[in-house]
PDB file of C-alpha atoms in Angstrom:
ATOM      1  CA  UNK D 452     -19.098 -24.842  33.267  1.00 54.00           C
ATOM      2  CA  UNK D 453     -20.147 -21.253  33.693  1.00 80.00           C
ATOM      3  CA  UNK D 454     -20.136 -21.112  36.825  1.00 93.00           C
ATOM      4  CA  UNK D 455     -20.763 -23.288  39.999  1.00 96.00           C
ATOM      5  CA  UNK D 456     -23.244 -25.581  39.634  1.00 97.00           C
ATOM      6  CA  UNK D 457     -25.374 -26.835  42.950  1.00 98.00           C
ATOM      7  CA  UNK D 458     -27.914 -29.780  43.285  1.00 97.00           C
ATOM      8  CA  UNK D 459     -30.467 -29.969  44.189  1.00 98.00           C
ATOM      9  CA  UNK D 460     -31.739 -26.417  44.685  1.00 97.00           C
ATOM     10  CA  UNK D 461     -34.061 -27.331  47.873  1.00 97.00           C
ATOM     11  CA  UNK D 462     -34.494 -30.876  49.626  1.00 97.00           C
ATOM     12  CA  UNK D 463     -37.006 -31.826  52.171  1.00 98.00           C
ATOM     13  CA  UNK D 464     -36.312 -34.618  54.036  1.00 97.00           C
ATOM     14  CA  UNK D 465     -37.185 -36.201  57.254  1.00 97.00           C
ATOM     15  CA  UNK D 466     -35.690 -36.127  60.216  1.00 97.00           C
ATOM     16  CA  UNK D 467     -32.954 -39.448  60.079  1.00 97.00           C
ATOM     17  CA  UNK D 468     -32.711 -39.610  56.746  1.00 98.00           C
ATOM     18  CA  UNK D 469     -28.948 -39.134  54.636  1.00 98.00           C
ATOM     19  CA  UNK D 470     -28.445 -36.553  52.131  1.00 98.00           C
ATOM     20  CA  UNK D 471     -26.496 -35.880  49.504  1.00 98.00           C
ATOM     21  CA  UNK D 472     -25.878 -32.217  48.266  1.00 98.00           C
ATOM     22  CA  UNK D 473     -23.767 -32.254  44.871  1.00 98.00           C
ATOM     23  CA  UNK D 474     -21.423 -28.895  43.620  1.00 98.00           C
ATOM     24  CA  UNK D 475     -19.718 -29.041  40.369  1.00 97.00           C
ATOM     25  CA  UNK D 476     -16.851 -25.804  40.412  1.00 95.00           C
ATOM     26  CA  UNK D 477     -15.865 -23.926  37.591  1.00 92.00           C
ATOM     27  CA  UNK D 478     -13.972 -25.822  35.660  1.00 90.00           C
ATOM     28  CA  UNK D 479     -10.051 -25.422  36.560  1.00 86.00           C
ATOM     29  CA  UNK D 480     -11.061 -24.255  39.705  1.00 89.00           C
ATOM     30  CA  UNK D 481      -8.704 -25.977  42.061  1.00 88.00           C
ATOM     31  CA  UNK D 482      -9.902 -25.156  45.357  1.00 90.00           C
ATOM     32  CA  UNK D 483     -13.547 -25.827  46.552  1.00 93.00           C
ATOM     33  CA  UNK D 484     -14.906 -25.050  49.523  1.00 94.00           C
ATOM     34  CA  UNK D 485     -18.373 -25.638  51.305  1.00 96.00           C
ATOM     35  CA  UNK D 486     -20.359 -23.231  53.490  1.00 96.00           C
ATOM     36  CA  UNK D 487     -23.048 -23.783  55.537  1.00 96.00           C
ATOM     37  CA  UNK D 488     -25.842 -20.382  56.649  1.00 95.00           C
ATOM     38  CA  UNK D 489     -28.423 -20.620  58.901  1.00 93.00           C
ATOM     39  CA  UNK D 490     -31.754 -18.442  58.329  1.00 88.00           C
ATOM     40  CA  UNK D 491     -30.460 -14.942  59.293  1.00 84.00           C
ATOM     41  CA  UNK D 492     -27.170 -15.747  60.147  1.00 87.00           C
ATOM     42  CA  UNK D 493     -23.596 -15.478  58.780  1.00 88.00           C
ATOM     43  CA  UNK D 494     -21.627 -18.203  56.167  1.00 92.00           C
ATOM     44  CA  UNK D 495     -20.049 -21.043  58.603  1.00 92.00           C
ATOM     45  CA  UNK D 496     -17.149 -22.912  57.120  1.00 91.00           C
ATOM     46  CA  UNK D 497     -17.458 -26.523  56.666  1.00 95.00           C
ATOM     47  CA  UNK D 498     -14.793 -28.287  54.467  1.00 94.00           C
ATOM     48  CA  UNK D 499     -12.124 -26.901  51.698  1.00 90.00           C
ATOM     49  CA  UNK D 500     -10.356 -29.268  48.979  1.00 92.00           C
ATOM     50  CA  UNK D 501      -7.205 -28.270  47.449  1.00 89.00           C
ATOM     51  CA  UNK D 502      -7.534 -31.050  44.652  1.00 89.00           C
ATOM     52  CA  UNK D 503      -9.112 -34.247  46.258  1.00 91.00           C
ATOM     53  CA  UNK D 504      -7.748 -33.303  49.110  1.00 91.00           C
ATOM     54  CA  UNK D 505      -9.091 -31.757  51.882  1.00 90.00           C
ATOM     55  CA  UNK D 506      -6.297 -29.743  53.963  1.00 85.00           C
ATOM     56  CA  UNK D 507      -8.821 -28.263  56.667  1.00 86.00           C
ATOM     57  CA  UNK D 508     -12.205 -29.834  57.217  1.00 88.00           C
ATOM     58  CA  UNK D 509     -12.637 -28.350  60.983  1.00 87.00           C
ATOM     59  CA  UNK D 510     -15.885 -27.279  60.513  1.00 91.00           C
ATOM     60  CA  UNK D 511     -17.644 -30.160  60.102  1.00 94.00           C
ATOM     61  CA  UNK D 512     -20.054 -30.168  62.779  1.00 92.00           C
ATOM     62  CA  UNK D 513     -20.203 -33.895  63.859  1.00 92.00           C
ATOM     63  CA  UNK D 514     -19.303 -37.057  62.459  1.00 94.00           C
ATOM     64  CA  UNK D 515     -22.526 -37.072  60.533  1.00 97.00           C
ATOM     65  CA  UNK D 516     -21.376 -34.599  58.134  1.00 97.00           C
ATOM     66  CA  UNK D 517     -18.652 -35.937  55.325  1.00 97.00           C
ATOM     67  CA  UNK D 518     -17.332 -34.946  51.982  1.00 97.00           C
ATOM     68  CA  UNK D 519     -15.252 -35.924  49.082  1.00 96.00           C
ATOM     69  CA  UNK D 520     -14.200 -34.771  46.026  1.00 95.00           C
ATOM     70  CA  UNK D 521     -13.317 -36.825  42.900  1.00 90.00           C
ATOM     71  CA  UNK D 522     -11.235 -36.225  39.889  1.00 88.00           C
ATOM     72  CA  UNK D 523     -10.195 -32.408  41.486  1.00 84.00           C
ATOM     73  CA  UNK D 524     -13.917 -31.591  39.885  1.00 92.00           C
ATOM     74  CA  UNK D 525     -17.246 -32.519  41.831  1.00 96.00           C
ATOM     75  CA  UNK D 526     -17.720 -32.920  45.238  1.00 97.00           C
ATOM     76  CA  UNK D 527     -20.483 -34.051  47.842  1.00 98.00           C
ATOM     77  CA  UNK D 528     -21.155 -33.025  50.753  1.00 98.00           C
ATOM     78  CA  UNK D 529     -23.204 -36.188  52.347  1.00 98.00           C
ATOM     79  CA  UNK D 530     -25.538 -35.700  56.137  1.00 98.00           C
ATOM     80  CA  UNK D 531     -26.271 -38.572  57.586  1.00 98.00           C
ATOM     81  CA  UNK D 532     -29.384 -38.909  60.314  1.00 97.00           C
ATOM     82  CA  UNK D 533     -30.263 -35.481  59.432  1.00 97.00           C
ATOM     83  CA  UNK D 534     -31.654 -33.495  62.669  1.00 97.00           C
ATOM     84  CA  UNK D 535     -33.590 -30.067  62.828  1.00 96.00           C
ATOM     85  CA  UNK D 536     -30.762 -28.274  63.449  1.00 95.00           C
ATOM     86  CA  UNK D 537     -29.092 -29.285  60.014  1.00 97.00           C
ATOM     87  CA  UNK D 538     -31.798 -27.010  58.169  1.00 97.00           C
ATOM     88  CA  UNK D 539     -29.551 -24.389  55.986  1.00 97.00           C
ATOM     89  CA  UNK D 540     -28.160 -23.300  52.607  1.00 97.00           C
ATOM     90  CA  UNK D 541     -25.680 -25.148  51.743  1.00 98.00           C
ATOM     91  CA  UNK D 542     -23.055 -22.778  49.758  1.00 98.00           C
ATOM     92  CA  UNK D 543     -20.355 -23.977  47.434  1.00 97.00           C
ATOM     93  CA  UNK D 544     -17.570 -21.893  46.260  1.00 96.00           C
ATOM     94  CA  UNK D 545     -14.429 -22.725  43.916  1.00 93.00           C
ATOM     95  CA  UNK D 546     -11.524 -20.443  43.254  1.00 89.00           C
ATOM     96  CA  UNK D 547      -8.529 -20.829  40.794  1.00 82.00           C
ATOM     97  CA  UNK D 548      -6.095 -21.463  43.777  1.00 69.00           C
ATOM     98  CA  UNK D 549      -6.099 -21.891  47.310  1.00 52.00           C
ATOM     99  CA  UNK D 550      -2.243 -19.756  47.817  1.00 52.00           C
ATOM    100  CA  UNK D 551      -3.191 -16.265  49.506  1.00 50.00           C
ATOM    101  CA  UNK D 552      -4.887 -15.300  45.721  1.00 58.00           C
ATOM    102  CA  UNK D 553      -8.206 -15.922  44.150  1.00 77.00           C
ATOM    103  CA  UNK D 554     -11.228 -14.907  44.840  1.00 86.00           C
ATOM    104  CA  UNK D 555     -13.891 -16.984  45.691  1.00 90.00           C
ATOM    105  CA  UNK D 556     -16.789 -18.019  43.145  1.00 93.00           C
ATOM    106  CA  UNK D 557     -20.502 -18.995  45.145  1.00 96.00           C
ATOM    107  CA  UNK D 558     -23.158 -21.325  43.586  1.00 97.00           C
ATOM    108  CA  UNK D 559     -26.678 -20.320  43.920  1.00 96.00           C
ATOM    109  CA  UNK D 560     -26.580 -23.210  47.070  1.00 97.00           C
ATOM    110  CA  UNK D 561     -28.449 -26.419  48.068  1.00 98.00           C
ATOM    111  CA  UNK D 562     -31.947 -25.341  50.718  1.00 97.00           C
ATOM    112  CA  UNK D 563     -31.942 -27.662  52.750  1.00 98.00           C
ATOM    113  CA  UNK D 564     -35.398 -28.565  55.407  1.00 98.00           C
ATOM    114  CA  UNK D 565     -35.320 -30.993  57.785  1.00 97.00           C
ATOM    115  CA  UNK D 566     -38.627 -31.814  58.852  1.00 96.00           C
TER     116      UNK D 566
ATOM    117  CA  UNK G 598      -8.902 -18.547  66.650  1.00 66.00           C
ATOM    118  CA  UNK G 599      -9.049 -16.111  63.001  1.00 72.00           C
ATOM    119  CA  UNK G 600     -11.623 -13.766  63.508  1.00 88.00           C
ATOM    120  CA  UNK G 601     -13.659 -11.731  61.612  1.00 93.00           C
ATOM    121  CA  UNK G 602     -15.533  -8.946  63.216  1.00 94.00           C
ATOM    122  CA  UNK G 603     -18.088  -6.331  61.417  1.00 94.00           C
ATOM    123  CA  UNK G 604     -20.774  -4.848  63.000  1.00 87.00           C
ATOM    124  CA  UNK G 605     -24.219  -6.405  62.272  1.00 82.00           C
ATOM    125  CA  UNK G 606     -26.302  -3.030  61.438  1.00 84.00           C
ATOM    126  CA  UNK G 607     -28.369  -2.109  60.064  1.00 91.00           C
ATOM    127  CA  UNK G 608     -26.599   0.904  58.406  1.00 95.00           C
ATOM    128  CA  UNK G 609     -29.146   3.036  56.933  1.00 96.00           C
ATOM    129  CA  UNK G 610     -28.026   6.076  54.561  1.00 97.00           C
ATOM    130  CA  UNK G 611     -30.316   7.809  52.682  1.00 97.00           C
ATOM    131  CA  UNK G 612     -29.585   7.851  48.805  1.00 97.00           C
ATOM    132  CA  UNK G 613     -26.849   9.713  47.493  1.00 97.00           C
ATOM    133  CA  UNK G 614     -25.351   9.513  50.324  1.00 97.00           C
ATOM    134  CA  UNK G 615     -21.498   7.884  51.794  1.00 97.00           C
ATOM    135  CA  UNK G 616     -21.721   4.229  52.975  1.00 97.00           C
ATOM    136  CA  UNK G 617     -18.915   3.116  55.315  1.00 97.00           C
ATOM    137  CA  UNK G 618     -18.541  -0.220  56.127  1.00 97.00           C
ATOM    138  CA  UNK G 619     -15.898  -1.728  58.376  1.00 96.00           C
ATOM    139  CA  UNK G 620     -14.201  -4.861  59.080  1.00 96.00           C
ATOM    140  CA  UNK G 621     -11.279  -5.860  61.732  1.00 96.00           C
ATOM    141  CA  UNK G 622      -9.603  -9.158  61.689  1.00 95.00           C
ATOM    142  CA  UNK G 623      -7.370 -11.133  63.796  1.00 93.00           C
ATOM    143  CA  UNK G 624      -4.832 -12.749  62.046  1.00 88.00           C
ATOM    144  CA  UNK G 625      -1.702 -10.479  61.084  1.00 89.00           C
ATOM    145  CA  UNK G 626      -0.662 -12.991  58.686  1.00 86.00           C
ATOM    146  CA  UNK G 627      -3.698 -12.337  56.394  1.00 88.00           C
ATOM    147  CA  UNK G 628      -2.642 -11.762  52.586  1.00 86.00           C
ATOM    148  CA  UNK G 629      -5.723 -10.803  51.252  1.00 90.00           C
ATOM    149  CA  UNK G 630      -9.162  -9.360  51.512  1.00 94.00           C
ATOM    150  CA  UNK G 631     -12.215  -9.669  50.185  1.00 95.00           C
ATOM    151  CA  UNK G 632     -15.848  -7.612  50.045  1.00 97.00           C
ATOM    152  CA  UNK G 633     -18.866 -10.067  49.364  1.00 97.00           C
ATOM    153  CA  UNK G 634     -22.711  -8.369  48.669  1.00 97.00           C
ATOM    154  CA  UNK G 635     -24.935 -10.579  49.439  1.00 96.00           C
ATOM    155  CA  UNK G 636     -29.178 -10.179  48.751  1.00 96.00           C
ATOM    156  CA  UNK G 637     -31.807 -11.761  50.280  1.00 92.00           C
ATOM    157  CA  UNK G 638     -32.066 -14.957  49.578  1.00 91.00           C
ATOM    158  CA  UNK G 639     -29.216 -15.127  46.622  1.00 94.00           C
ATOM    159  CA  UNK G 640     -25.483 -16.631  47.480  1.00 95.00           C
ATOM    160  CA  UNK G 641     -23.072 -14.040  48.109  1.00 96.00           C
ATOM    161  CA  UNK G 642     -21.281 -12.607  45.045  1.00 95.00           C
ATOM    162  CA  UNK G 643     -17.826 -10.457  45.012  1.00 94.00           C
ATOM    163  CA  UNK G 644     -17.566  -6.488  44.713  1.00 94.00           C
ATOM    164  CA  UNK G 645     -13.887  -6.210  45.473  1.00 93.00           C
ATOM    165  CA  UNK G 646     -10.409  -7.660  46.421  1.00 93.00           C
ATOM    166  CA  UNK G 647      -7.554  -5.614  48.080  1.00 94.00           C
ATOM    167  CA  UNK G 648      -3.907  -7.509  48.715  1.00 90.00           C
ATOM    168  CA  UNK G 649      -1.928  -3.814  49.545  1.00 91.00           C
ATOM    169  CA  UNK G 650      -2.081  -1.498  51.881  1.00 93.00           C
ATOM    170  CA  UNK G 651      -4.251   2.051  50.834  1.00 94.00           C
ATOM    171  CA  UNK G 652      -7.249   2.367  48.967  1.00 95.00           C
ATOM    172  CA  UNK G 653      -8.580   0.584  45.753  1.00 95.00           C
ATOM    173  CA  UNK G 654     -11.201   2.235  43.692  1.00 96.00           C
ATOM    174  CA  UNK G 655     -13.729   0.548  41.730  1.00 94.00           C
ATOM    175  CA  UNK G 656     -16.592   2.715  40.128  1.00 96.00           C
ATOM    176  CA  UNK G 657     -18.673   3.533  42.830  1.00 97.00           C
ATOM    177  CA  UNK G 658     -16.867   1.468  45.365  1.00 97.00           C
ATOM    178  CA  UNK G 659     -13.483   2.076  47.085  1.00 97.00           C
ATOM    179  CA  UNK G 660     -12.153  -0.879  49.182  1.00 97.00           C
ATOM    180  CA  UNK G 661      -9.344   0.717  51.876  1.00 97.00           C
ATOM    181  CA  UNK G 662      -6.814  -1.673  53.760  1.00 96.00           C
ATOM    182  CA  UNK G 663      -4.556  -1.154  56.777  1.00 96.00           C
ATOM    183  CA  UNK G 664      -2.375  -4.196  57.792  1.00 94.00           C
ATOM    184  CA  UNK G 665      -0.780  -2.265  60.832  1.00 94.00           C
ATOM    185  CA  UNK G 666      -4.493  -1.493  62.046  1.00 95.00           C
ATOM    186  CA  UNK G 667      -5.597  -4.492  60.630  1.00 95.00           C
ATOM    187  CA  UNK G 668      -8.650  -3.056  59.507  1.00 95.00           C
ATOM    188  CA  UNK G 669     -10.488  -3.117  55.910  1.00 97.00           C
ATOM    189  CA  UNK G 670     -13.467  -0.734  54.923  1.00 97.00           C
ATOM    190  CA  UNK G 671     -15.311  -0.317  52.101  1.00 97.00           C
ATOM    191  CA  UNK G 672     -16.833   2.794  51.038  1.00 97.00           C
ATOM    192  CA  UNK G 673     -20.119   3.369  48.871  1.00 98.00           C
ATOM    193  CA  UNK G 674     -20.272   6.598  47.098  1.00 98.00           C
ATOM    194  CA  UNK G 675     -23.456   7.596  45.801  1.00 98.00           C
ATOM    195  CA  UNK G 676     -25.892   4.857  47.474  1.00 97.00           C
ATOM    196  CA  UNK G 677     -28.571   3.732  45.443  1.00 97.00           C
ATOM    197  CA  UNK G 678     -31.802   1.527  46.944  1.00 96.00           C
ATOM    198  CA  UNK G 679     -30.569  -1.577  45.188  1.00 97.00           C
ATOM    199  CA  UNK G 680     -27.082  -1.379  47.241  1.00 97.00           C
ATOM    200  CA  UNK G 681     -29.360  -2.182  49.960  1.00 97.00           C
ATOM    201  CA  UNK G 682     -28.073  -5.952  50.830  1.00 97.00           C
ATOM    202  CA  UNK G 683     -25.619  -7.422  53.615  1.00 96.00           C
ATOM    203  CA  UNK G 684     -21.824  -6.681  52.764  1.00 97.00           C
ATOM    204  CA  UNK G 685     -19.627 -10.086  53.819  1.00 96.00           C
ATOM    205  CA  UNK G 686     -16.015  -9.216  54.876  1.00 96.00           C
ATOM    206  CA  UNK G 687     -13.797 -12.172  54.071  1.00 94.00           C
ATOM    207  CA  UNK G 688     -10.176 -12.338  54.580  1.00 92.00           C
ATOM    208  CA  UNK G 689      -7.691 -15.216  53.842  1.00 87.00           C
ATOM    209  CA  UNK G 690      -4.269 -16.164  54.888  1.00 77.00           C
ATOM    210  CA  UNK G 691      -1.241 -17.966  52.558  1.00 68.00           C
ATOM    211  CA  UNK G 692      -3.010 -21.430  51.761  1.00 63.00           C
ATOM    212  CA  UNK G 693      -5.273 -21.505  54.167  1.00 65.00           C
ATOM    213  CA  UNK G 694      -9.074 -20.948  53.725  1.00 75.00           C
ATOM    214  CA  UNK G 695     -11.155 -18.150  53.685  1.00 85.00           C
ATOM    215  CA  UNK G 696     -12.652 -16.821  57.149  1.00 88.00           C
ATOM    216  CA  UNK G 697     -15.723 -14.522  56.800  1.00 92.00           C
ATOM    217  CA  UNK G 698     -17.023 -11.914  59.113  1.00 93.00           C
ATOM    218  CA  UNK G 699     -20.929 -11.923  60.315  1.00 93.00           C
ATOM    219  CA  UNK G 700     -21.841  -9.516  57.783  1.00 95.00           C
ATOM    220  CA  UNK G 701     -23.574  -5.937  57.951  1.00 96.00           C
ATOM    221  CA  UNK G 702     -26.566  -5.253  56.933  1.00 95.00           C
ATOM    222  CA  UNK G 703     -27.050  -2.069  54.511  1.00 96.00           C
ATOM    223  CA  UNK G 704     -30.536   0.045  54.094  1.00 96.00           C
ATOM    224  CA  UNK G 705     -30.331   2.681  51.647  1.00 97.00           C
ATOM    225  CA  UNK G 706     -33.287   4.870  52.095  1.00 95.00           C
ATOM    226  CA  UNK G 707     -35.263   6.505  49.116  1.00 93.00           C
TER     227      UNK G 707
END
């Protein structure tokens, strides 16, 4: 596509409940990487896939938080038992490669509110 | 640890006027850096890339590296109202991922 594609654009959900946040990179974008920002506060790495890989996924909060990537194209990004404190944007960004080139390409993100 | 550091702001210039940002970062073995704008409530979006050491010019914008320092500015000339938005340093290292700073927070003044 155009550009990075994000769904869905805000998501309420209750407190326990699983979510699943969607990104779909430019296409031929090899690398994709998730971001998580708090209200205020600065863009906190989550997960990156080179391919369907996913060569650094340290900051993933807990064991609640998971994400794959099929076909080197779309990827979720799945919460499980949401909590409070899981209330964000929820960035996406691809980039042509992951080797020390290539800037990085932002979707619009996923709001997400955890009642 | 790879650390990004920036100062938080808010840097307010009046218009017309020099904006200086600044941006240190940890890991020597960085290859290349990046200058993210970012507006209230949108996803960040790039302004400018530097990979050598010296200065990079861009209209309005010049992006300046030094890898001994290991420090990375980026300079507004002319400030207009609608620069007014957070400015996201972001460097990255051979295949690894991209490590942002905490951003700093620009006010130009009318």
């Amino acid at each position: 596509g155009a550009g990075v594609s994000q769904s869905p654009s805000n998501k309420v959900t209750e407190k326990g409940k699983d979510v699943e946040l969607r990104c779909d990179p430019i296409s031929g974008h090899t690398a994709l990487y998730w971001y998580r920002q708090s209200l205020g506060q600065g863009l906190e790495f989550l997960i990156y896939f080179q391919g369907n890989s996913a060569p650094d996924k340290s900051g993933l909060p807990s064991d609640r938080f998971s994400a794959e990537r099929t076909g080197g194209s779309v990827s979720t990004l799945t919460i499980q038992r949401t909590q409070q404190e899981d209330s964000a944007v929820y960035l996406c960004a691809s980039s042509f490669t992951s080797g020390g080139s290539g800037e990085l390409f932002f979707g619009e993100g996923s709001r997400l509110t955890v009642l | 640890q790879k650390e990004v550091e920036q100062n938080s702001g808010p840097l307010s210039v009046p218009e017309g006027a020099i904006a200086s940002l600044n941006c240190t970062y940890s890991d020597r073995g960085s290859q290349s850096f990046f200058w993210y704008r970012q507006y209230s409530g949108k996803s960040p979006e790039l302004i400018m890339f530097i990979y050598s050491n010296g200065d990079k010019e861009d209209g309005r914008f010049t992006a300046q590296l030094n890898k001994a320092s290991q420090y990375v500015s980026l300079l507004i000339r002319d400030s207009q109202p609608s620069d007014s938005a957070t400015y996201l340093c972001a460097v990255r290292g051979y295949g690894q991922n991209f490590v942002f700073g905490p951003g700093t927070r620009l006010s130009v003044l009318p």
